[in-house]
Amino acid sequence: MMIELKPHTDRFAFIERLKWMGLEALVVGEHRLIIVRGVDKNVHLERFIALPEVAAVLPVKEKFKLASKAVKGQTIIQIKGKTIGGSELFIIAGPCSIESKEQMDFCAELAHAQGAGGLRGGAFKPRTSPYEFQGMGEEGLKILRDAGAKYNLVTVSEVMDASQIDMVASYVDILQVGARNMHNFSLLKELGRVKNPILLKRGFAASYQDLLLAAEYIISAGNPNVILCERGIRTFETHTRNTLDLNAVPALKELTHLPILVDPSHGTGRRSMVLPMARASIAAGADGLAVEVHPNPDRALTDAAQTIGPEAFAVMMREVRKIHSCLEA
Amino acid sequence: MMIELKPHTDRFAFIERLKWMGLEALVVGEHRLIIVRGVDKNVHLERFIALPEVAAVLPVKEKFKLASKAVKGQTIIQIKGKTIGGSELFIIAGPCSIESKEQMDFCAELAHAQGAGGLRGGAFKPRTSPYEFQGMGEEGLKILRDAGAKYNLVTVSEVMDASQIDMVASYVDILQVGARNMHNFSLLKELGRVKNPILLKRGFAASYQDLLLAAEYIISAGNPNVILCERGIRTFETHTRNTLDLNAVPALKELTHLPILVDPSHGTGRRSMVLPMARASIAAGADGLAVEVHPNPDRALTDAAQTIGPEAFAVMMREVRKIHSCLEA
Amino acid sequence: MMIELKPHTDRFAFIERLKWMGLEALVVGEHRLIIVRGVDKNVHLERFIALPEVAAVLPVKEKFKLASKAVKGQTIIQIKGKTIGGSELFIIAGPCSIESKEQMDFCAELAHAQGAGGLRGGAFKPRTSPYEFQGMGEEGLKILRDAGAKYNLVTVSEVMDASQIDMVASYVDILQVGARNMHNFSLLKELGRVKNPILLKRGFAASYQDLLLAAEYIISAGNPNVILCERGIRTFETHTRNTLDLNAVPALKELTHLPILVDPSHGTGRRSMVLPMARASIAAGADGLAVEVHPNPDRALTDAAQTIGPEAFAVMMREVRKIHSCLEA
Amino acid sequence: MMIELKPHTDRFAFIERLKWMGLEALVVGEHRLIIVRGVDKNVHLERFIALPEVAAVLPVKEKFKLASKAVKGQTIIQIKGKTIGGSELFIIAGPCSIESKEQMDFCAELAHAQGAGGLRGGAFKPRTSPYEFQGMGEEGLKILRDAGAKYNLVTVSEVMDASQIDMVASYVDILQVGARNMHNFSLLKELGRVKNPILLKRGFAASYQDLLLAAEYIISAGNPNVILCERGIRTFETHTRNTLDLNAVPALKELTHLPILVDPSHGTGRRSMVLPMARASIAAGADGLAVEVHPNPDRALTDAAQTIGPEAFAVMMREVRKIHSCLEA
């Protein structure tokens, strides 16, 4: 339930009053509150409309509240002169794993030259097997930070545990929550207390509602800058690594005001499919992409099969821009 | 295994000779055969290369042979002056169920006016419950035929059983196999003996390989004109009716020469998602669309929730054409 | 909606009267009707209770009606002195494909010796690829009939198309609908007009409701003797051929009165898992099993990986009987 | 690759020697090592067999090594006089959430009276929504500890984050990793350094291999006492909360030596299905169960729909014991 307050109402006094009534409310705008706990079938809208401070009451049926479209039209995130969620595309490019300074400098230069605003690279890798390459760690983050700084790119890297947050945040702009951690509620809550935008990847068996409730954990803990990312779900089809679910784009656009990116690299697991699925993502209405790019994809330490090289990346950037301009016309 | 014959070889005599060796071969071009039965690990390529009639031998690893990309670059179907699988988009529009002459005339005029080449309508409906509307039957097919004839549209309707084939084929141009019948091998084999192109919809739990083997049933029985159609698969996500799997488009484009359409109506089950997913389908490389359109969608007897009206259809046609022209540029 | 009629009411006159009111009703007992078409939100229960012929009105919320538990406690099928759906286990054993008289005689003797009541064997095989072994056809059915007759076993074989029904029914006792044909509504309707019990296998992406609606097609067309069979669904897990869904057993037992068998051979695709999953099926409450058995499993023409041999079958029979006796105690 | 060393070999010196060769090995028995990193196609078995310290070399093809059946027959965990993984059943009972001392004392007495060895209760709840009850926290753990102590029961509770491990371990015997955290690799690694057995629940979209690799994270970090728990996967079927995958039991029994429990409460989400699926779990070969039990299930704060009461629990215990005794006979 969302409450529109009359002008000049003291919001915080009103929130106290609600608390006294057994309800918990969060501020969602200068004159708006949303009640997130305590509303059940015994609570009637009419009782609230009768209160002198209340201008209007709107039901919010979804279990997610702050992430709901009912609350806001569109979240637009401004960072380093780039815009995420607005009329421009935001493309994040870079390797699965940070491997060396040369590799990251190459990717940063390429991203910059092709007009991508974000640079990604994994320093802590959530590997299915404990015996696989686990990433360069903090050393890698320094390389990422420096490569990004050279070309004024927004840097993105994954944080795997609440204890890493401050350290990773000291190097990178956007903190990524991987698909395998989308239900790690301890991590989500702790990400609510940082200022960095969060790139929240959909778990591979998470429904749209699960994804939005994961975002709700972060927002309700204090950080409104959540960027959603579709990256494929598990289905019976084994030809592709995952089944990239582009329905998520228009479905989420109806449900939430948060920006939505698509990762066609993990979503397909196949290099040759990245280009057509990148185009399709933008045509479906995505706000941008996260793509795995490597100077020499065949030598990538991780995710080689789905990583594209510099030429393919240049073609992709040109084609998605063309699609995007169609949509705006 | 595919065999390239030397010029002036008698193909049929050679096929007889293979038969005598315990192998069954099918003709796939003027100088090409494909061996579809009898090749196992005891059969060596070298033995065939040594035969005097043979110019070259190529392995075809897939279980599907005639549908394989190895055999042919692209199947282009010409019908009523329209092209399916070539450089033009082929859009099929019309209601889920044929309900009346007025309804079909309206749809035919709309399809024609907006540049769609195909008119669809169900006369025999595969309904999950025996108590739901089962379609107008042959009466409906006459209405479809007449409406299509007025505007020179390619007509499309579903055939549910081998015993219906001749009757349905006497009224409509393209025979549709519904998702629930994709594994009905008796029906598939019988469709091999008609001349009409077949619109083969992917079963909702069929892998890409399953779909191509279903096509192989039709082609190997004599009908090469198969058009594939992605229409969504079953996953854990319940927000949408199905999960439209656009990965199927580039994946199938790599595996087969058959044209590929997408049905964003069944694929999403939601009217508001038809437009963005139609755009995404074309951006992914689909050869066209099959879309449920009704003069008054809210009154459609079946599939109302996913059917769009005339204005939304006009917008969709304009937008997918724009996307398509980007791809050609 | 189910209507309990007062004694001495003329059921057929009452059905006519309902028809005149725009409703279609089916008889489900001496004094009971179920309305299967025409009930919508404008139809009120009270109107029916007020009718002089009506003793009581019961809502049947499910989309399936005749298959619903509301209609009947338990369907028990008696055939050749065996009972399906009652207190005895009904076990169907035999090879995937009928290959020879010797093979079937061996299986029949084995089934008989171990106390299995049914003998199965495929004569028409629904193969994913057109180039795989398609079965012995009618020749095979004769072998099956003769082998079954020798030991008074109930014979079971698949019918793939409506046109085959009469022929197959002239040889075998129970007609099987394969998982790939569960949505072949033309076939289901035609099976409504035969007397043979129907073994209806769950489609590999069919929900419980889908399965019961498929049964409803057969029952509403006149054949009440439907036996359900769980045989595994498609999931993301690839270690097993399918994911045998034993939840189906207690879930269906609550929803329907039809007998339920389980097929642990197709359900797992692995010989070593047949025994434990057969035990689990019975412990979950299944009325019996359908198991692939072959004199020499490694030489089976089809499904070799999931077929067990005579010794393993004997162990399985002994162990499932022990489990079953626990349940009765 | 597993290496059997000759008697009297200095294992640690040999591990150093392997390290120098670029390989990492772990000890898996008095005379056995397993090489977990560095083996690729350039490494030949023969080179190792030729080493003077080596008695035999065995390939271990699975990606998981220490969890593999190749390494060990069966892990048996002894705790508080109870045995997990041996010939006795190990049943864990208790509410989803710890709510009060009275509730936990009741459950402990019930568990004890019925012969269950474990007492469960959640103090930190991984809830999909941030606005749902999050558990009593440390206060709840004290209640659990005290209730368990009174009846000498093995206590089990979930740990959601690496930072909680030491605190939770100070109160409970077995630390549970919930399905949503199965891929939380930071948590898994940290659990490797405690002595408590770990109850590792299968993620709802995790393959058997994923589950075993998650166990491998814990074991390779130093804690060999991992207990696996099947609790249902996400499929297209929505009648049940999850699809309990009992194939997991025999499949995992072939792949690993770790004990396997089944949770029929989360696996079905329906109270009425707990009993039959509990029986089926034991018949499939599970080493025990984890079941949600509450003094008054309808009043449970969480998971009420799937929680059983004292009478149903008593019936379940009696029936599963009967099934279990059949298996041993």
mmCIF file of C-alpha atoms in Angstrom, chain A residues 26 36-37 63 65-66 126-132 134 160-161 180-181 183-186 189 204-207 210 213 216-217 220 234, chain D residues 26 36-37 63 65-66 126-132 134 160-161 180-181 183-186 189 204-207 210 213 216-217 220 234:
data_model
loop_
_atom_site.group_PDB
_atom_site.id
_atom_site.type_symbol
_atom_site.label_atom_id
_atom_site.label_comp_id
_atom_site.label_asym_id
_atom_site.label_seq_id
_atom_site.Cartn_x
_atom_site.Cartn_y
_atom_site.Cartn_z
ATOM 1 C CA LEU A 26 9.477 3.502 3.889
ATOM 2 C CA VAL A 36 6.099 -2.718 3.679
ATOM 3 C CA ARG A 37 5.155 -4.663 6.800
ATOM 4 C CA LYS A 63 5.375 -8.429 -3.047
ATOM 5 C CA LYS A 65 7.317 -2.485 -3.283
ATOM 6 C CA LEU A 66 10.241 -0.087 -3.788
ATOM 7 C CA PRO A 126 32.556 -17.897 -8.576
ATOM 8 C CA ARG A 127 33.699 -21.171 -10.126
ATOM 9 C CA THR A 128 31.586 -24.302 -9.943
ATOM 10 C CA SER A 129 34.677 -26.359 -9.118
ATOM 11 C CA PRO A 130 37.128 -25.429 -6.334
ATOM 12 C CA TYR A 131 39.989 -26.507 -8.595
ATOM 13 C CA GLU A 132 39.352 -24.011 -11.374
ATOM 14 C CA GLN A 134 39.616 -18.427 -8.924
ATOM 15 C CA MET A 160 31.158 -12.593 -3.808
ATOM 16 C CA ASP A 161 30.769 -12.023 -0.105
ATOM 17 C CA ARG A 180 24.820 -17.738 -8.179
ATOM 18 C CA ASN A 181 24.612 -15.131 -5.417
ATOM 19 C CA HIS A 183 19.676 -15.357 -3.367
ATOM 20 C CA ASN A 184 22.531 -14.548 -0.958
ATOM 21 C CA PHE A 185 20.408 -12.326 1.227
ATOM 22 C CA SER A 186 23.242 -11.429 3.622
ATOM 23 C CA LYS A 189 21.443 -6.473 2.621
ATOM 24 C CA PHE A 204 19.471 -19.124 -13.384
ATOM 25 C CA ALA A 205 16.304 -20.477 -11.785
ATOM 26 C CA ALA A 206 14.933 -17.188 -10.463
ATOM 27 C CA SER A 207 11.523 -15.946 -11.521
ATOM 28 C CA ASP A 210 12.456 -13.463 -7.256
ATOM 29 C CA LEU A 213 12.571 -9.205 -4.467
ATOM 30 C CA GLU A 216 14.051 -5.001 -3.009
ATOM 31 C CA TYR A 217 16.527 -6.330 -0.416
ATOM 32 C CA SER A 220 15.052 -1.359 1.228
ATOM 33 C CA ARG A 234 18.316 -23.289 -16.998
ATOM 34 C CA LEU D 26 45.351 -33.806 -1.573
ATOM 35 C CA VAL D 36 43.185 -31.949 -8.089
ATOM 36 C CA ARG D 37 44.976 -29.372 -10.209
ATOM 37 C CA LYS D 63 35.256 -32.976 -11.840
ATOM 38 C CA LYS D 65 37.417 -35.713 -6.609
ATOM 39 C CA LEU D 66 37.215 -35.962 -2.819
ATOM 40 C CA PRO D 126 16.554 -16.853 3.944
ATOM 41 C CA ARG D 127 13.261 -15.260 2.906
ATOM 42 C CA THR D 128 12.577 -14.328 -0.707
ATOM 43 C CA SER D 129 11.089 -11.002 0.426
ATOM 44 C CA PRO D 130 12.876 -8.599 2.796
ATOM 45 C CA TYR D 131 9.559 -7.885 4.493
ATOM 46 C CA GLU D 132 8.878 -11.432 5.652
ATOM 47 C CA GLN D 134 13.552 -13.157 9.184
ATOM 48 C CA MET D 160 23.495 -17.823 5.877
ATOM 49 C CA ASP D 161 26.831 -16.069 5.772
ATOM 50 C CA ARG D 180 19.654 -20.624 -2.043
ATOM 51 C CA ASN D 181 23.226 -20.595 -0.733
ATOM 52 C CA HIS D 183 26.447 -21.724 -4.844
ATOM 53 C CA ASN D 184 27.746 -19.280 -2.221
ATOM 54 C CA PHE D 185 31.354 -20.333 -2.633
ATOM 55 C CA SER D 186 32.692 -17.965 0.040
ATOM 56 C CA LYS D 189 35.067 -22.466 1.734
ATOM 57 C CA PHE D 204 16.731 -25.731 -6.834
ATOM 58 C CA ALA D 205 18.406 -25.548 -10.223
ATOM 59 C CA ALA D 206 21.590 -27.398 -9.354
ATOM 60 C CA SER D 207 22.591 -30.538 -11.206
ATOM 61 C CA ASP D 210 26.883 -28.932 -9.150
ATOM 62 C CA LEU D 213 31.213 -29.717 -6.571
ATOM 63 C CA GLU D 216 33.963 -30.586 -2.883
ATOM 64 C CA TYR D 217 34.474 -26.920 -1.905
ATOM 65 C CA SER D 220 38.819 -29.655 -0.058
ATOM 66 C CA ARG D 234 12.186 -26.054 -10.147
#
